[in-house]
mmCIF file with all atom_site columns, N, CA and C in Angstrom:
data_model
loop_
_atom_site.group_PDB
_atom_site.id
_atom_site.type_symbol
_atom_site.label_atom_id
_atom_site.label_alt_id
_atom_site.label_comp_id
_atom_site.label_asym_id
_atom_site.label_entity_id
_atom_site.label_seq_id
_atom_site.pdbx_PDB_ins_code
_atom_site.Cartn_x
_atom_site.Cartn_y
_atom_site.Cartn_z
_atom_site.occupancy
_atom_site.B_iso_or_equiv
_atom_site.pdbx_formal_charge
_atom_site.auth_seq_id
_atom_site.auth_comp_id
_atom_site.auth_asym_id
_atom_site.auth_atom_id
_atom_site.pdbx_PDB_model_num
ATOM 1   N N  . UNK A 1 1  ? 99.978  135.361 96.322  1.00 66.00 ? 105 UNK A N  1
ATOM 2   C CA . UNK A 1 1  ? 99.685  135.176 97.711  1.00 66.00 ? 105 UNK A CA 1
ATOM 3   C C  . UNK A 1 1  ? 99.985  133.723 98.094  1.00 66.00 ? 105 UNK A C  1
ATOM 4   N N  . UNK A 1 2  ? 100.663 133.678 99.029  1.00 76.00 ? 106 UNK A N  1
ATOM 5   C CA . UNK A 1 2  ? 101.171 132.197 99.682  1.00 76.00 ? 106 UNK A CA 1
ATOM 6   C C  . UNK A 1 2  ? 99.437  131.507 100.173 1.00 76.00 ? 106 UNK A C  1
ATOM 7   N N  . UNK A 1 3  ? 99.392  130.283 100.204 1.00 81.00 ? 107 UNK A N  1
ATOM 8   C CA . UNK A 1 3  ? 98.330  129.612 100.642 1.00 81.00 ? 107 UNK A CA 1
ATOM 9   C C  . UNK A 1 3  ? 99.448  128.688 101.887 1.00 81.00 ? 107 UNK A C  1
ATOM 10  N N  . UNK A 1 4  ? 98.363  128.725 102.792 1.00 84.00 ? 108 UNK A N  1
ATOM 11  C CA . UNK A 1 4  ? 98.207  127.883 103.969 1.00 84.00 ? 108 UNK A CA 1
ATOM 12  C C  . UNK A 1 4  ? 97.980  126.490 103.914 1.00 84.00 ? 108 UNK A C  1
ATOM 13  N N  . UNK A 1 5  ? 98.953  125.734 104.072 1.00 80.00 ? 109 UNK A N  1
ATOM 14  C CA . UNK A 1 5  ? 97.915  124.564 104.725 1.00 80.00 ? 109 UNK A CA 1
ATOM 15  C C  . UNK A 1 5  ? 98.417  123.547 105.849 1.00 80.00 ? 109 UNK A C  1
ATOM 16  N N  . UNK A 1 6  ? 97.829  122.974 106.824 1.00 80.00 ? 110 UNK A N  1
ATOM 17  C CA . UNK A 1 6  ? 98.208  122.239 107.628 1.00 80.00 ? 110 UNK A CA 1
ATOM 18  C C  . UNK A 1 6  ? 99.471  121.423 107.889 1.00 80.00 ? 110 UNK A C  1
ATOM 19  N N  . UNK A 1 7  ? 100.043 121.122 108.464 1.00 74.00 ? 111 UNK A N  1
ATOM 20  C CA . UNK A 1 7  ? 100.843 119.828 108.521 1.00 74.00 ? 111 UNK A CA 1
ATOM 21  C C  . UNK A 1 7  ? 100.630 118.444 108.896 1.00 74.00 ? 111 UNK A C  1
ATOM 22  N N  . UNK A 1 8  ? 100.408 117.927 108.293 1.00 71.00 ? 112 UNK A N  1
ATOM 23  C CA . UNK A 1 8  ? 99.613  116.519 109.201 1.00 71.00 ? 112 UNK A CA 1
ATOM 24  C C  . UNK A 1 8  ? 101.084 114.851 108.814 1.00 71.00 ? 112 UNK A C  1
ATOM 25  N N  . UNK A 1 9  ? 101.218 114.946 110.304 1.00 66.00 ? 113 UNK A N  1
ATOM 26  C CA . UNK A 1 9  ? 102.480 113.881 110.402 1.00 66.00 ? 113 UNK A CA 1
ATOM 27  C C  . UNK A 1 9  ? 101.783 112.393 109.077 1.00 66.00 ? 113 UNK A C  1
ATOM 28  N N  . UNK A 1 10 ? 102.526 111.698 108.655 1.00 63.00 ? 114 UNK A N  1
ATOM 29  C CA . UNK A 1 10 ? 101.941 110.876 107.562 1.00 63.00 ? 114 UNK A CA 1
ATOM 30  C C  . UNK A 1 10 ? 103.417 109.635 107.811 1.00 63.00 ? 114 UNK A C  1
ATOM 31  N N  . UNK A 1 11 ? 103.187 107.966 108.004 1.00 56.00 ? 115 UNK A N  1
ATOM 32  C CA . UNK A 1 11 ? 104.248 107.511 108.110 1.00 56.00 ? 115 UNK A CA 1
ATOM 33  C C  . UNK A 1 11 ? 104.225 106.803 106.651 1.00 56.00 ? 115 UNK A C  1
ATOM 34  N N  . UNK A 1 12 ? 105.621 106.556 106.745 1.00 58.00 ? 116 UNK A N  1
ATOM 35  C CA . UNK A 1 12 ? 105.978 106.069 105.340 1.00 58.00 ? 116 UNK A CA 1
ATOM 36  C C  . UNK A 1 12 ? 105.128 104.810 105.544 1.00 58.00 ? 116 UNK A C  1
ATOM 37  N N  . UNK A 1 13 ? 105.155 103.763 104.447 1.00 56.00 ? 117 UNK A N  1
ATOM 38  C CA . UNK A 1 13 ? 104.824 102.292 104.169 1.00 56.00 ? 117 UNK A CA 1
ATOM 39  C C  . UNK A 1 13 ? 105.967 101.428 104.891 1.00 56.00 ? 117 UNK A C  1
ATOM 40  N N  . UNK A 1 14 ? 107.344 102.148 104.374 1.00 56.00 ? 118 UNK A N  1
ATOM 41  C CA . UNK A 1 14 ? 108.292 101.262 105.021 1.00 56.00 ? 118 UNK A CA 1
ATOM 42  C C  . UNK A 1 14 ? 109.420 101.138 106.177 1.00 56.00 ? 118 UNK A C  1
ATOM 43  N N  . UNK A 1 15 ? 108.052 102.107 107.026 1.00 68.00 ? 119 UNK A N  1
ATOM 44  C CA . UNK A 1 15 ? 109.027 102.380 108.222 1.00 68.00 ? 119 UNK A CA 1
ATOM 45  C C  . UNK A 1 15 ? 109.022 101.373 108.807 1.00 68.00 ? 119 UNK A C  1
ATOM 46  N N  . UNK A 1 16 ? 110.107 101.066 109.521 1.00 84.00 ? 120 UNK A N  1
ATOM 47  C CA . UNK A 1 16 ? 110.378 100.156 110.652 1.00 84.00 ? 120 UNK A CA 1
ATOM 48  C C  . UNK A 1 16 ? 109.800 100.476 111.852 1.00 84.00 ? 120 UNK A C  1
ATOM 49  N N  . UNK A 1 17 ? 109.719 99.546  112.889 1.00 88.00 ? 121 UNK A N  1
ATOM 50  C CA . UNK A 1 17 ? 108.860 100.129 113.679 1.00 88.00 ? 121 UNK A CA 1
ATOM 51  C C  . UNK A 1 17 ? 109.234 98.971  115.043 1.00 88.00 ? 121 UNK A C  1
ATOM 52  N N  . UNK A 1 18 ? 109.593 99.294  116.321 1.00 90.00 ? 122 UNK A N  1
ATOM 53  C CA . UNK A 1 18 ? 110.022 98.448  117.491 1.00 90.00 ? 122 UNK A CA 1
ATOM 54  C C  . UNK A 1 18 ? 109.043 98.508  118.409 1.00 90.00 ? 122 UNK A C  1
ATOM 55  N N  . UNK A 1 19 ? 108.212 97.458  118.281 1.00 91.00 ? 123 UNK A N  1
ATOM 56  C CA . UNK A 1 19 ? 107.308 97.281  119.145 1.00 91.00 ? 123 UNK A CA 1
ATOM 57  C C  . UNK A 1 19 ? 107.893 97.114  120.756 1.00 91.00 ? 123 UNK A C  1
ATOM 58  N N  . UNK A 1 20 ? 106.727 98.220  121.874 1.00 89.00 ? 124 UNK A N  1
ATOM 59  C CA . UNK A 1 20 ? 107.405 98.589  123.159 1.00 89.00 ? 124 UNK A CA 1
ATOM 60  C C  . UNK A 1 20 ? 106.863 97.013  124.143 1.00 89.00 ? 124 UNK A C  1
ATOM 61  N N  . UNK A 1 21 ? 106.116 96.446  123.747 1.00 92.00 ? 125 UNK A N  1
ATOM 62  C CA . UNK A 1 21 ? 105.517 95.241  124.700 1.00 92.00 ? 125 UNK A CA 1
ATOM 63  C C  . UNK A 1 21 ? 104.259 95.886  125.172 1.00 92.00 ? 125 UNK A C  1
ATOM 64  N N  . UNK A 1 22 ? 104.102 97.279  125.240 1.00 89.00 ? 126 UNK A N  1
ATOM 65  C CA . UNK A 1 22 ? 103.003 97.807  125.720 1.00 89.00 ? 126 UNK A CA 1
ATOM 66  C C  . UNK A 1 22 ? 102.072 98.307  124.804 1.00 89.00 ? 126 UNK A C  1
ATOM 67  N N  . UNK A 1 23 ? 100.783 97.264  124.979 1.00 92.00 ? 127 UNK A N  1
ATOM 68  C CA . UNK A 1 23 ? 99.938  97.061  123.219 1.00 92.00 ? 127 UNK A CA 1
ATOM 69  C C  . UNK A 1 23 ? 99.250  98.879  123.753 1.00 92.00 ? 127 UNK A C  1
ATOM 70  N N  . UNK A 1 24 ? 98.948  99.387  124.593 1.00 90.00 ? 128 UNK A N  1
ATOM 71  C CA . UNK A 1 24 ? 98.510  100.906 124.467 1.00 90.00 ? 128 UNK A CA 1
ATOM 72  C C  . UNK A 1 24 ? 99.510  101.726 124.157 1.00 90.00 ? 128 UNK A C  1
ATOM 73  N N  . UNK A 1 25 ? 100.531 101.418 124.485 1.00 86.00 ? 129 UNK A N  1
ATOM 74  C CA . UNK A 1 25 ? 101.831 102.883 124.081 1.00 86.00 ? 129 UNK A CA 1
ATOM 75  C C  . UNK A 1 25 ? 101.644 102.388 122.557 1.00 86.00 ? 129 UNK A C  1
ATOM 76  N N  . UNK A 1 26 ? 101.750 101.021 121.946 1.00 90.00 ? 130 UNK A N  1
ATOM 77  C CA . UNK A 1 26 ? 102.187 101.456 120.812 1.00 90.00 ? 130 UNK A CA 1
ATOM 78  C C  . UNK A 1 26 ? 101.256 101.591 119.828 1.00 90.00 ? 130 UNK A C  1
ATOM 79  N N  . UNK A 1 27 ? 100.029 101.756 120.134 1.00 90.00 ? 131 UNK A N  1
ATOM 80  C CA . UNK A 1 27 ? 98.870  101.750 119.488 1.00 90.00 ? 131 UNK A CA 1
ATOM 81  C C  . UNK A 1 27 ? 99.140  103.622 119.505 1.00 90.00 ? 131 UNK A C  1
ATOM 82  N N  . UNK A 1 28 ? 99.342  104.430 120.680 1.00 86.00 ? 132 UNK A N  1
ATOM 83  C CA . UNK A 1 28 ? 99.601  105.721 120.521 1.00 86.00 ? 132 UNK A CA 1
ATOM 84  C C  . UNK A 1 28 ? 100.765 105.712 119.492 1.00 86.00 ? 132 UNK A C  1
ATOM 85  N N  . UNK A 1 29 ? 101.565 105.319 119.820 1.00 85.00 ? 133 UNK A N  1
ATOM 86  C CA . UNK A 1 29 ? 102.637 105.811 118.780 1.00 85.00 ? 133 UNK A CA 1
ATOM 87  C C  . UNK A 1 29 ? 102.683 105.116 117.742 1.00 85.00 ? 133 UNK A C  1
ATOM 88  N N  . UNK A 1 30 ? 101.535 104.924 116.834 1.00 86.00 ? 134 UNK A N  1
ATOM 89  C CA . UNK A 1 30 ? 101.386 104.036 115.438 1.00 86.00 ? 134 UNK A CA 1
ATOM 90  C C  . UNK A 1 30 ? 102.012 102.999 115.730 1.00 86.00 ? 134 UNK A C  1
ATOM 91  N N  . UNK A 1 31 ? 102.255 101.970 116.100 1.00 89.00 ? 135 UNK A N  1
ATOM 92  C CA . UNK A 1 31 ? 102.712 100.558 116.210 1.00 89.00 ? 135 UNK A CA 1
ATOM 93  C C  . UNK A 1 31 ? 104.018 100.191 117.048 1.00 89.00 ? 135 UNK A C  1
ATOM 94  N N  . UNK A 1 32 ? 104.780 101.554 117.414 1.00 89.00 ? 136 UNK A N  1
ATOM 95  C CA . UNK A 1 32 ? 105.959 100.875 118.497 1.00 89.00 ? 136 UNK A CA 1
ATOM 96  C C  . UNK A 1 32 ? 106.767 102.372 118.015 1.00 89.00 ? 136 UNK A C  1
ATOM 97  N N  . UNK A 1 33 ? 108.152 102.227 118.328 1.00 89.00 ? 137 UNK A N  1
ATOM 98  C CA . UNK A 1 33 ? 109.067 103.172 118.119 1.00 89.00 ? 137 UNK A CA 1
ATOM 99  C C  . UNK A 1 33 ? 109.322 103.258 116.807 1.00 89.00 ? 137 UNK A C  1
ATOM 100 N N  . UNK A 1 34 ? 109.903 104.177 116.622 1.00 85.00 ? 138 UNK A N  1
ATOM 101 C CA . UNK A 1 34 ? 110.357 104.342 115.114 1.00 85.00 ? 138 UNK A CA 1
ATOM 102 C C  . UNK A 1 34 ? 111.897 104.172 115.078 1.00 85.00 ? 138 UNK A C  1
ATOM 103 N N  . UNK A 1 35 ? 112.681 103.213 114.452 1.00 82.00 ? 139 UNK A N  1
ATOM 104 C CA . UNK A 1 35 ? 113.817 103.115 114.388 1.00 82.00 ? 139 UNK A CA 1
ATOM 105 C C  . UNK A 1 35 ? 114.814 104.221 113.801 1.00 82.00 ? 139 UNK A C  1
ATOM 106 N N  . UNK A 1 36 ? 115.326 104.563 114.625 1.00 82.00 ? 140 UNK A N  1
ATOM 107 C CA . UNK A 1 36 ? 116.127 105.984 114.507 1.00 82.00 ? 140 UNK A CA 1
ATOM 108 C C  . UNK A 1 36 ? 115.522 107.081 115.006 1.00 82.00 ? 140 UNK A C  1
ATOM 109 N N  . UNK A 1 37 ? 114.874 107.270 115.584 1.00 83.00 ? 141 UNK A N  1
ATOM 110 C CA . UNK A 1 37 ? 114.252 108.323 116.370 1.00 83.00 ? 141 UNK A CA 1
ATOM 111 C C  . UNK A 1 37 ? 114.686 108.018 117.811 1.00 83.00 ? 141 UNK A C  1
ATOM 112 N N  . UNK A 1 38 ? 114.295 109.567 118.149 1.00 86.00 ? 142 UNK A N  1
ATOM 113 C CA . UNK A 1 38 ? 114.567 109.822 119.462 1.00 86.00 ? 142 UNK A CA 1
ATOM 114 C C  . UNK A 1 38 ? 113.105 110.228 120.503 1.00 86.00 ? 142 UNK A C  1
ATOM 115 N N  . UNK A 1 39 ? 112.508 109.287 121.152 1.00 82.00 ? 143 UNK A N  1
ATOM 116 C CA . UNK A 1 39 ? 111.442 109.752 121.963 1.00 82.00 ? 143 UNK A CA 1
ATOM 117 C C  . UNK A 1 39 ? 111.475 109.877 123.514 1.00 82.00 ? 143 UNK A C  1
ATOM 118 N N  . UNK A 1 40 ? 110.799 110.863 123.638 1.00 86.00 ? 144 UNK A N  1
ATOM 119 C CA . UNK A 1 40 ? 110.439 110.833 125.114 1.00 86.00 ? 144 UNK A CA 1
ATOM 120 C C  . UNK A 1 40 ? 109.371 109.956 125.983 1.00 86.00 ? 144 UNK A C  1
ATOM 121 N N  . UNK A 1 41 ? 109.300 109.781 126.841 1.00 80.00 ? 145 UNK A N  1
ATOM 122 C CA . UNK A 1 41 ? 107.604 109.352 127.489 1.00 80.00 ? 145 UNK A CA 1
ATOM 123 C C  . UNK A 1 41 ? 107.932 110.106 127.985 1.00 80.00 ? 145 UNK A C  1
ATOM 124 N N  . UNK A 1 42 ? 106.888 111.040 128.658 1.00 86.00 ? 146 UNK A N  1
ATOM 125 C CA . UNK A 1 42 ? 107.496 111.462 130.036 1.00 86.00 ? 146 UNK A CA 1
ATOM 126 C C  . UNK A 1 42 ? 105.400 111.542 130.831 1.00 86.00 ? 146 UNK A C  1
ATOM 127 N N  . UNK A 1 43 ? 105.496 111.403 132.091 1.00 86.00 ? 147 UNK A N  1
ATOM 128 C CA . UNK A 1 43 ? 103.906 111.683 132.873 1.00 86.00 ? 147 UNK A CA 1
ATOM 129 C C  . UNK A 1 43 ? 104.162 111.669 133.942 1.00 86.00 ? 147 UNK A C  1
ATOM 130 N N  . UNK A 1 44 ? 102.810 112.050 134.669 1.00 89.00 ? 148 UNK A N  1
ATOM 131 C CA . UNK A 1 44 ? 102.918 112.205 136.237 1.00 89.00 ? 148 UNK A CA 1
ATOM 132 C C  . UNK A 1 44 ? 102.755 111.037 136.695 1.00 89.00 ? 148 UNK A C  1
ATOM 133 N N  . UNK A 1 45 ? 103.708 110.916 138.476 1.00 90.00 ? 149 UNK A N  1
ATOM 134 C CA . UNK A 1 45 ? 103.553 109.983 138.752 1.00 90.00 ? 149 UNK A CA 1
ATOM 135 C C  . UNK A 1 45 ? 102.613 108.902 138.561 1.00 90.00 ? 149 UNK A C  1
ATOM 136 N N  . UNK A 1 46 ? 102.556 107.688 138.791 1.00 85.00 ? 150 UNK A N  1
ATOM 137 C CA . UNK A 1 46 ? 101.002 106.901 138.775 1.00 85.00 ? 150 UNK A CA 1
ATOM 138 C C  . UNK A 1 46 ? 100.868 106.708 137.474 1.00 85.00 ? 150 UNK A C  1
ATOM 139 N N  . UNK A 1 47 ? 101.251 107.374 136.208 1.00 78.00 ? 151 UNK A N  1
ATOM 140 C CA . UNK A 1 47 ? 100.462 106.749 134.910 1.00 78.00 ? 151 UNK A CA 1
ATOM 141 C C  . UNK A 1 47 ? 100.870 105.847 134.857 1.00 78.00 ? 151 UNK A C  1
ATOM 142 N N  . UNK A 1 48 ? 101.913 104.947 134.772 1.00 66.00 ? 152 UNK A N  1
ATOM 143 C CA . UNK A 1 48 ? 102.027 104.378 133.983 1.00 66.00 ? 152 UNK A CA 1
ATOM 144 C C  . UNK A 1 48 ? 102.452 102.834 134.664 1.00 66.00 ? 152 UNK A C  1
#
């Protein structure tokens, strides 16, 4: 029988990481962008 278990995102030690200037975005996104990735923001008017 197959067992289950979660997925839980985990970042490496030696990811790189491009801080956005915006100390709350990058506190959401663990410390800034991730170099080589592709992200969205996207919100309703007014957030941001």
């Amino acid at each position: 029988m197959e067992t289950r278990r979660p997925i839980t995102p985990t970042l490496q030690q030696n990811d790189e990481r491009a801080q956005t200037g915006i100390p709350s975005l990058d506190k959401i996104i663990e410390g800034g962008l991730a170099r080589g990735d592709t992200i969205i923001v996207a919100g309703q008017p007014g957030t941001g």
